Coordinates of C-alpha atoms and ligand atoms in Angstrom, one line a residue:
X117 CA 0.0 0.0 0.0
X118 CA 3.2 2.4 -0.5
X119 CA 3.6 1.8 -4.5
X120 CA 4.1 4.6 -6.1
X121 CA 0.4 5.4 -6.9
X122 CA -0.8 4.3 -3.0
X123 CA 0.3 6.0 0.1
X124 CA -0.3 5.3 3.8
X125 CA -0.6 7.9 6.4
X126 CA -0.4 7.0 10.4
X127 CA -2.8 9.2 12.6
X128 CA -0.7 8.5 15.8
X129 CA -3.5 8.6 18.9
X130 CA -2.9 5.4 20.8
X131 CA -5.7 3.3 21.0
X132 CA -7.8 5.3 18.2
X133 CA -4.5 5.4 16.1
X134 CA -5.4 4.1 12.3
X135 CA -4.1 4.7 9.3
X136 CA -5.1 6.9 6.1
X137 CA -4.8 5.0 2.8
X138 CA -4.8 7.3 -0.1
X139 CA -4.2 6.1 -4.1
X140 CA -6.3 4.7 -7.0
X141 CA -8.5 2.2 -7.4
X142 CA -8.6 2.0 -3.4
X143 CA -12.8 1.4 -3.1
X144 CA -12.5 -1.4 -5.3
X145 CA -9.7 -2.9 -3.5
X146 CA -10.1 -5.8 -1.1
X147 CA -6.6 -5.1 0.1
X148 CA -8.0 -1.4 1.5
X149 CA -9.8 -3.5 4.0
X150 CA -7.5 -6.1 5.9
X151 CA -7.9 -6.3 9.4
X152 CA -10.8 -4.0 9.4
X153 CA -14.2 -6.1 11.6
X154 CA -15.5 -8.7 10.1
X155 CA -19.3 -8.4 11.2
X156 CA -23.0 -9.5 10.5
X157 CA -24.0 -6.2 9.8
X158 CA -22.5 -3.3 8.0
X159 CA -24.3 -0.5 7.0
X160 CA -23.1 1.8 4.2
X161 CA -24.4 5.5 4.8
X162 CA -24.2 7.4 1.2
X163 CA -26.2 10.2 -0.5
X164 CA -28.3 10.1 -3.9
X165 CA -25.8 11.5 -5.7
X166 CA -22.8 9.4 -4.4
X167 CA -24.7 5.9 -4.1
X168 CA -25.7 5.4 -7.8
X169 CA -21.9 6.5 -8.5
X170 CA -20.5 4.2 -6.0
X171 CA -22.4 2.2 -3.6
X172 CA -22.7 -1.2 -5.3
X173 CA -19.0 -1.1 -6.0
X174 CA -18.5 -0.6 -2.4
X175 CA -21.3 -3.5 -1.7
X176 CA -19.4 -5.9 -3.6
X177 CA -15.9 -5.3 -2.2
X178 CA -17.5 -5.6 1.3
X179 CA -19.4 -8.9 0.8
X180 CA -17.4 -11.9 2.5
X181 CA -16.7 -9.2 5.5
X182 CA -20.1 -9.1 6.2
X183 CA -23.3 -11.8 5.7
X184 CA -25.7 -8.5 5.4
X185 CA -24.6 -5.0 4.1
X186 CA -27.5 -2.5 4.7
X187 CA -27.5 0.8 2.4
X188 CA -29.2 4.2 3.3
X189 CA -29.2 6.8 1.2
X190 CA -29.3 10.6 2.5
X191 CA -30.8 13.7 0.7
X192 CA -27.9 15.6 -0.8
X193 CA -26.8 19.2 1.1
X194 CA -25.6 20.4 3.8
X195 CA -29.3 21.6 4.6
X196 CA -30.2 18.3 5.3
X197 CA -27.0 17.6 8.1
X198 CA -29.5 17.5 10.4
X199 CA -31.7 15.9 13.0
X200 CA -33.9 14.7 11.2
X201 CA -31.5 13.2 8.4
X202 CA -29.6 11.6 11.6
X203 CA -32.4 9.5 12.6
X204 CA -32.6 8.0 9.1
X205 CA -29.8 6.2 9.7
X206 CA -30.8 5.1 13.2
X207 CA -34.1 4.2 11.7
X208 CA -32.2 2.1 9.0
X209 CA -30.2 0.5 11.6
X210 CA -32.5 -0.2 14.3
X211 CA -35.2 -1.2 11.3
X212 CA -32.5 -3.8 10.1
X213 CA -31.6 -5.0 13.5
X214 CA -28.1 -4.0 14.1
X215 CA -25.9 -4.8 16.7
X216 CA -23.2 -2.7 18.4
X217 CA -20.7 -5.0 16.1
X218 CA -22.0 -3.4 13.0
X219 CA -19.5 -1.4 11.0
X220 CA -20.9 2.0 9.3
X221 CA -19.3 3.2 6.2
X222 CA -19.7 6.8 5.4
X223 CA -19.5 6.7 1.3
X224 CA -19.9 10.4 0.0
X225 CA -18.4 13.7 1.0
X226 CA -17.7 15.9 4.4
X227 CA -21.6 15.9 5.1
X228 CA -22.4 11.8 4.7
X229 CA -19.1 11.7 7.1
X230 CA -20.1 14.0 9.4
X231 CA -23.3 12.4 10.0
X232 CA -22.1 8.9 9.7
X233 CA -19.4 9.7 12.1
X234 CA -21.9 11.5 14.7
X235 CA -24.2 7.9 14.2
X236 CA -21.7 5.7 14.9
X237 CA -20.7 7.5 17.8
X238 CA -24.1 7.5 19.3
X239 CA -25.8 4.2 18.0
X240 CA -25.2 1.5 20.9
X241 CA -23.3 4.4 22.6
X242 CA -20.1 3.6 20.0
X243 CA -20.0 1.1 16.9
X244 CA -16.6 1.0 14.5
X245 CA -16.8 3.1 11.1
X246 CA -14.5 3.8 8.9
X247 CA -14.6 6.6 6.6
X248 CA -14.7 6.4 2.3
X249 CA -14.3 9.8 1.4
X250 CA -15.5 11.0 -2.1
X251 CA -14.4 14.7 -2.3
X252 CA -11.6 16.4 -2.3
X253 CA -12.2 17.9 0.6
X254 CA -13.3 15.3 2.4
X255 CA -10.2 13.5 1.8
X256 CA -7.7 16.4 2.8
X257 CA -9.6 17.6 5.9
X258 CA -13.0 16.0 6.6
X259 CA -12.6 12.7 6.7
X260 CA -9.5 12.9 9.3
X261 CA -9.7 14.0 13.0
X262 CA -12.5 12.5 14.0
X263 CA -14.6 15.2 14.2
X264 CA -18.6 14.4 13.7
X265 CA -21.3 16.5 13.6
X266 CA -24.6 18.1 12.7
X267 CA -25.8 21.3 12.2
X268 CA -28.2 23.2 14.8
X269 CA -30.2 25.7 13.3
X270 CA -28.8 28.0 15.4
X271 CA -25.3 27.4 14.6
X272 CA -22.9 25.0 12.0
X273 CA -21.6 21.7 13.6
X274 CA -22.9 22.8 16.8
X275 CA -24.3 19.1 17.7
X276 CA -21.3 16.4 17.3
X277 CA -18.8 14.3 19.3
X278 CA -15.2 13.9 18.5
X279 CA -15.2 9.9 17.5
X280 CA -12.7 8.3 15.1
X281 CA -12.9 6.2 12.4
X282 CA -11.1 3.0 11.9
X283 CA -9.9 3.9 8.9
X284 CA -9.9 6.3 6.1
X285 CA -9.8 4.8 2.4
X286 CA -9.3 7.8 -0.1
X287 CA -9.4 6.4 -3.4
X288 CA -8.4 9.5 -5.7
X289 CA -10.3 7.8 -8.7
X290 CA -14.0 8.9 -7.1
X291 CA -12.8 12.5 -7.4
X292 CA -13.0 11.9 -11.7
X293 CA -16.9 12.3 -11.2
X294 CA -17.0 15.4 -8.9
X295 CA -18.0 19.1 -10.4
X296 CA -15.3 21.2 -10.9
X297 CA -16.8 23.8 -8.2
X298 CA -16.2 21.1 -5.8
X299 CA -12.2 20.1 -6.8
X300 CA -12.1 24.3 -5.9
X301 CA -13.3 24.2 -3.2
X302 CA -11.6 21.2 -2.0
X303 CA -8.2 23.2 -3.1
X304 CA -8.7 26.0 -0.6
X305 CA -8.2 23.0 1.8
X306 CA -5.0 22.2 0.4
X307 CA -3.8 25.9 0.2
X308 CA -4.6 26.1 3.6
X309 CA -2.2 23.9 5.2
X310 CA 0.8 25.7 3.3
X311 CA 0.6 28.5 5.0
X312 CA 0.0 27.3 8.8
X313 CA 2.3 24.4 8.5
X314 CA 4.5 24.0 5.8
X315 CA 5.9 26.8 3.2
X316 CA 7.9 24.4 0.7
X317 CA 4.5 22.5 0.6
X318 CA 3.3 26.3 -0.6
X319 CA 5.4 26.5 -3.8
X320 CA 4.7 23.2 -4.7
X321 CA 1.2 24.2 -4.9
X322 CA 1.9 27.2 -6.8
X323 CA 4.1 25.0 -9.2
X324 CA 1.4 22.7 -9.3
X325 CA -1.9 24.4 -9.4
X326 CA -3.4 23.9 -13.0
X327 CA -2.4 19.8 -12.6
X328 CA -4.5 19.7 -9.4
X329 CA -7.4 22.0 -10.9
X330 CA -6.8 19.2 -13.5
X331 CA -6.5 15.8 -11.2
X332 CA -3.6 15.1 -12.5
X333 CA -3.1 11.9 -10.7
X334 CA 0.5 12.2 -9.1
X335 CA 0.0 16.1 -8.2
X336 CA -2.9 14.8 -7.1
X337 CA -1.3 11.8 -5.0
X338 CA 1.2 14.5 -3.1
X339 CA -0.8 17.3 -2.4
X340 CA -3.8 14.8 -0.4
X341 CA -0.7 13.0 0.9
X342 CA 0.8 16.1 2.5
X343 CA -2.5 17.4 3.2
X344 CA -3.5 14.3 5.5
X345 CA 0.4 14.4 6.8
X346 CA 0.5 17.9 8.4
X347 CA -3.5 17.2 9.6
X348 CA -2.5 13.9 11.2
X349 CA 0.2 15.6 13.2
X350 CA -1.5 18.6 14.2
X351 CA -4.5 16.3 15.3
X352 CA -1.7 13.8 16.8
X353 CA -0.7 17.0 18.6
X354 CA -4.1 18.3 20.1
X355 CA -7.1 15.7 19.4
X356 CA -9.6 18.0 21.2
X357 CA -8.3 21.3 19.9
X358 CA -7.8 22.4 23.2
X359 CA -5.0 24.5 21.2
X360 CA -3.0 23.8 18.1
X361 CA -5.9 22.1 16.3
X362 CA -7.2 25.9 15.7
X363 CA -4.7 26.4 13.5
X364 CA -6.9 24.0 10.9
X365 CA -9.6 27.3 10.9
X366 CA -7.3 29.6 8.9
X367 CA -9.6 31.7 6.9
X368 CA -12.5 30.4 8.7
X369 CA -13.8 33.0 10.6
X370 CA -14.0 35.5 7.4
X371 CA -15.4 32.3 5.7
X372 CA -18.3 31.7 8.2
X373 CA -19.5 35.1 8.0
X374 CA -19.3 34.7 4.4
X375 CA -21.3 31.7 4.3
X376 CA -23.7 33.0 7.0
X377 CA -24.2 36.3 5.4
X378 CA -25.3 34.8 2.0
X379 CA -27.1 32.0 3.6
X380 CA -25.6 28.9 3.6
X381 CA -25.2 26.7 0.0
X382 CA -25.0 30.1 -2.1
X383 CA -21.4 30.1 -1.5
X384 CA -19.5 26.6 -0.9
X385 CA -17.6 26.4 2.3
X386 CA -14.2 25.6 0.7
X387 CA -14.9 29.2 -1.8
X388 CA -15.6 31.1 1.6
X389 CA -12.6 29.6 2.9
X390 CA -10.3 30.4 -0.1
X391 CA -11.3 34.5 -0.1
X392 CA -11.0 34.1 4.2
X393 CA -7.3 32.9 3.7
X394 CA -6.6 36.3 1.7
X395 CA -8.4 38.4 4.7
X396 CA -6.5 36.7 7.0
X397 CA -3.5 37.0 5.3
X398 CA -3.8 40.9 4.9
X399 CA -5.1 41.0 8.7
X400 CA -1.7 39.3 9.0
X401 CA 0.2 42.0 7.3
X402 CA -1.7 45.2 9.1
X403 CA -0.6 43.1 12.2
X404 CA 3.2 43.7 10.8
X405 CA 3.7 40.0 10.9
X406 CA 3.6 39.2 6.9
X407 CA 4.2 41.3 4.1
X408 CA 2.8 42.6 1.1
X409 CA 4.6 40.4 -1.4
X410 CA 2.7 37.2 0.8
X411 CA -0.4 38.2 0.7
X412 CA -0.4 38.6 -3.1
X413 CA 1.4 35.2 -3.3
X414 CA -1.8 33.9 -1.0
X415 CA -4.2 35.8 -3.2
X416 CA -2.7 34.6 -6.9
X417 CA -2.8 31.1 -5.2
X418 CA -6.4 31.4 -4.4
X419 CA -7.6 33.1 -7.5
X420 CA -5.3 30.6 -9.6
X421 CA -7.4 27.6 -8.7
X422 CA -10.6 29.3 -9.2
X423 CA -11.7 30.3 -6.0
X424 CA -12.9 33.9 -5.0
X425 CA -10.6 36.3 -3.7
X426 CA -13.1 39.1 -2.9
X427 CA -15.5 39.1 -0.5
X428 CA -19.2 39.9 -0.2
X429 CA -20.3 42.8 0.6
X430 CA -22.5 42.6 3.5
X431 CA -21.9 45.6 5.1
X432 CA -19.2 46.3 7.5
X433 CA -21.4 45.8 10.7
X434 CA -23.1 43.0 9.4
X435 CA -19.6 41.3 9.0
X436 CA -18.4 42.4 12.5
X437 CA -21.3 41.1 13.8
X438 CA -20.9 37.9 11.4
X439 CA -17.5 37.3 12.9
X440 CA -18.7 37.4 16.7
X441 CA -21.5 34.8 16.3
X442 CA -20.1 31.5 18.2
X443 CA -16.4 32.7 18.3
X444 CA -14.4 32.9 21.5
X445 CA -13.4 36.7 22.3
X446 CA -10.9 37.9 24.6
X447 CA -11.7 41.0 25.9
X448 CA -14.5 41.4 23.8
X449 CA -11.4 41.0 20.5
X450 CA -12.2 38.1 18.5
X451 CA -9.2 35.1 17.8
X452 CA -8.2 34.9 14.6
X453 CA -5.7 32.2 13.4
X454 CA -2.8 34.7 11.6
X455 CA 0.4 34.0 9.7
X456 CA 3.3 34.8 12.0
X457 CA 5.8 33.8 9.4
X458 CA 5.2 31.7 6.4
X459 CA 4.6 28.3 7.1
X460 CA 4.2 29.4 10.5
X461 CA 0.2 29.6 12.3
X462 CA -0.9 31.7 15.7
X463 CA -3.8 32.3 17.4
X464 CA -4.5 36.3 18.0
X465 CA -6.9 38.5 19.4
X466 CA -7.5 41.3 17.3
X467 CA -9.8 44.3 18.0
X468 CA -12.8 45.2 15.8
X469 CA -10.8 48.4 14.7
X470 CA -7.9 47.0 13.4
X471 CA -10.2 44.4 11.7
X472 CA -13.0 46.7 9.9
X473 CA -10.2 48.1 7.4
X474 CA -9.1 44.9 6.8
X475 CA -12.9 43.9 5.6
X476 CA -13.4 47.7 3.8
X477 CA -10.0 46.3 1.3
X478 CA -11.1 43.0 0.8
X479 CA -14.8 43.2 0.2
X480 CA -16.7 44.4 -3.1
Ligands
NAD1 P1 -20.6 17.6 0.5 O1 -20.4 16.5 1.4 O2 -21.8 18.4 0.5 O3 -20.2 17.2 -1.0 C1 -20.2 18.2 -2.0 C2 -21.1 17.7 -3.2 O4 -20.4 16.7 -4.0 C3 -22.4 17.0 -2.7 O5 -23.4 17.4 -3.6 C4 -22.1 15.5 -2.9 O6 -23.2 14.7 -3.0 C5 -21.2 15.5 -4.1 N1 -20.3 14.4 -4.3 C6 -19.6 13.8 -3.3 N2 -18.7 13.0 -3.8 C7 -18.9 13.0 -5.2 C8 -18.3 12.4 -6.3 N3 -17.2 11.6 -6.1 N4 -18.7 12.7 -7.5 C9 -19.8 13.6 -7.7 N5 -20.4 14.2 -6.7 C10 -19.9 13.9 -5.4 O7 -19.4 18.7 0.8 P2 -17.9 18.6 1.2 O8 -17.3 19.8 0.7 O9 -17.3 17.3 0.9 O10 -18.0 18.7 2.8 C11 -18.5 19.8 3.5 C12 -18.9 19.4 4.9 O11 -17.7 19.0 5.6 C13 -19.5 20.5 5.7 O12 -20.6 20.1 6.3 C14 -18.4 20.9 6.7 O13 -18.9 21.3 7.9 C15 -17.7 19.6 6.9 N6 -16.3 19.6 7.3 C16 -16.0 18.9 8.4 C17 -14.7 18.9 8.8 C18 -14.3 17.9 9.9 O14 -13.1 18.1 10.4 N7 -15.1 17.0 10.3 C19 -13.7 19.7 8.2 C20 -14.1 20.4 7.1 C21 -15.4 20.4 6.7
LIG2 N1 -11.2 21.1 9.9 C1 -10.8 21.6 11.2 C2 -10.5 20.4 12.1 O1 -10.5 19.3 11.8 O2 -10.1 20.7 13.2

């Protein structure tokens, strides 16, 4: 599983350690699932887009590991990462008799693995799942951490657990079928870890951006490789992000209001996330810690792999405000994960005044 067109990554966190497998052809492989639980049940928990494209293939390589293999199939959108959604798969599970050996399989993107996560956390108070991720994003963030959840209606991800998988099986061939808003997206994801964590990783993005945007398969094999690298240490480092993990949420507070301001679906998170990274990189320069000539590099980067670079412009009080909802203030400032030095994340807490200008450039 370490050929040149298969990689392994170890999430190191003792008992819940288990690895990442990322290559092509990995769904279809037996070979992805040695030593996983051999069990009665499994349940595979997919959407109606992602089951026609991939749920029988999974069905088939899954059948000798377990005598039954249940599928339930979600509505598609993050509007439906909810309560109500959640109890479908109980319903399925309960319905078909499942024990607390069944394994879940969450087949789809970071919303089927969210939810799946969150179910298998719950159901029977804990039951093993391991996670198939079929975006991009999924497979450089989502998918990895073990963090599960579902969305509140007063507030994103506010309902969850942290619970992790056995496994994560990113097989890069899945991503041939996904829209090309969604690669995007999933490629502010990847941007986003050269700056907090690694700058060589940077220009190799930079040097690479049109083969990712295309899925060129060994840019493609490096950059979820590193991706899944610098998240299993940071995770490895701080499970419960009780500090470091914060680090993952550069751009994310400009993102959420973004997202929140235009009502969720109207942008996708990962294109909110990619015009976030420029803010914070410019709130990183007013704070003297970057300069000029890195923010550019951060904004081409962005813009390069067809992301938006400027924000919406929701007025400046309505982003303030944006900003504040659900955010931990000290003093009243709001902490925003900056770049203290390329490659190089903090945690700050910035004042709305040195902030508002900061919004005023970047908006429009
Ligand atoms: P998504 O799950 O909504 O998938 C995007 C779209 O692509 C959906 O319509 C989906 O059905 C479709 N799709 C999935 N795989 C496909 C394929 N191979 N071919 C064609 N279509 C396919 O969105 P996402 O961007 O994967 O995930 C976003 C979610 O992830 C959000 O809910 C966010 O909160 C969550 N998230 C969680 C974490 C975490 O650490 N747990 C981190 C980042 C984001
Ligand atoms: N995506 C942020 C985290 O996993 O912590």
């Amino acid at each position: 599983m370490t050929s040149k067109t298969s990689q392994r990554v170890r999430i190191d966190l003792a008992e819940r350690s288990y690895d990442i497998l990322i290559g092509s052809g990995l769904l279809r492989d037996a070979a992805s699932y040695d030593d996983l639980p051999r069990s009665r049940d499994a349940m595979i928990v997919t959407n109606t887009t992602v089951a026609p494209l991939y749920a029988r293939a999974l069905a088939e390589v899954l059948r000798g590991r377990h005598e039954q293999i249940h599928v339930v199939e979600l509505p598609d959108g993050e509007t439906h990462k909810d309560w109500a959604t959640l109890n479908r798969i109980f319903d399925a599970l309960l319905g078909h008799g499942c024990d607390r050996k069944t394994v879940l399989y969450a087949l789809g993107g970071g919303v089927v693995g969210d939810m799946t996560g969150f179910a298998a956390a719950c159901y029977m108070r804990g039951v093993p799942f391991v996670q198939v991720p079929t975006t991009l994003l999924a497979q450089v963030d989502s998918s990895v951490g073990g963090k599960t959840a579902i969305n509140h209606p007063l507030g994103k991800n506010m309902i969850g657990a942290f619970y992790q998988p056995l496994r994560v099986i990113a097989d890069l061939d899945t991503l041939a079928t996904l829209p090309r808003r969604e690669v995007a997206a999933g490629l502010a994801e990847v941007i986003k870890y050269g700056p907090i964590a690694d700058d060589a990783f940077f220009g190799w993005i930079e040097t690479n951006a049109d083969a990712l945007v295309t899925l060129e398969p060994a840019a493609l094999l490096h950059a979820v490789k590193r991706s899944c690298e610098i998240k299993a240490q940071v995770v490895g480092a701080d499970e419960r992000e009780q500090g470091l993990r914060a680090i993952l949420n550069f751009g994310h507070t400009f993102g959420h209001a973004i997202e929140a301001g235009l009502g969720y679906g109207e942008w996708l998170h990962g294109e909110a996330v990619g015009c976030g990274m420029v803010m914070a990189a410019r709130l990183s320069q007013r704070l003297g810690l970057v300069d000029a000539g890195y923010v550019e590099r951060v904004r081409a980067l962005v813009a390069k792999v067809g992301l938006p670079v400027r924000g919406p412009d929701l007025g400046r009080e309505r982003w303030l405000e944006l900003m504040h909802v659900d955010k931990k203030t000290e003093g009243g400032a709001i902490r925003y994960v900056v770049i203290e030095a390329p490659g190089r994340a903090a945690m700050r807490a910035v004042p709305d005044e040195v902030v508002a200008p900061v919004i005023a450039e970047c908006i429009g």
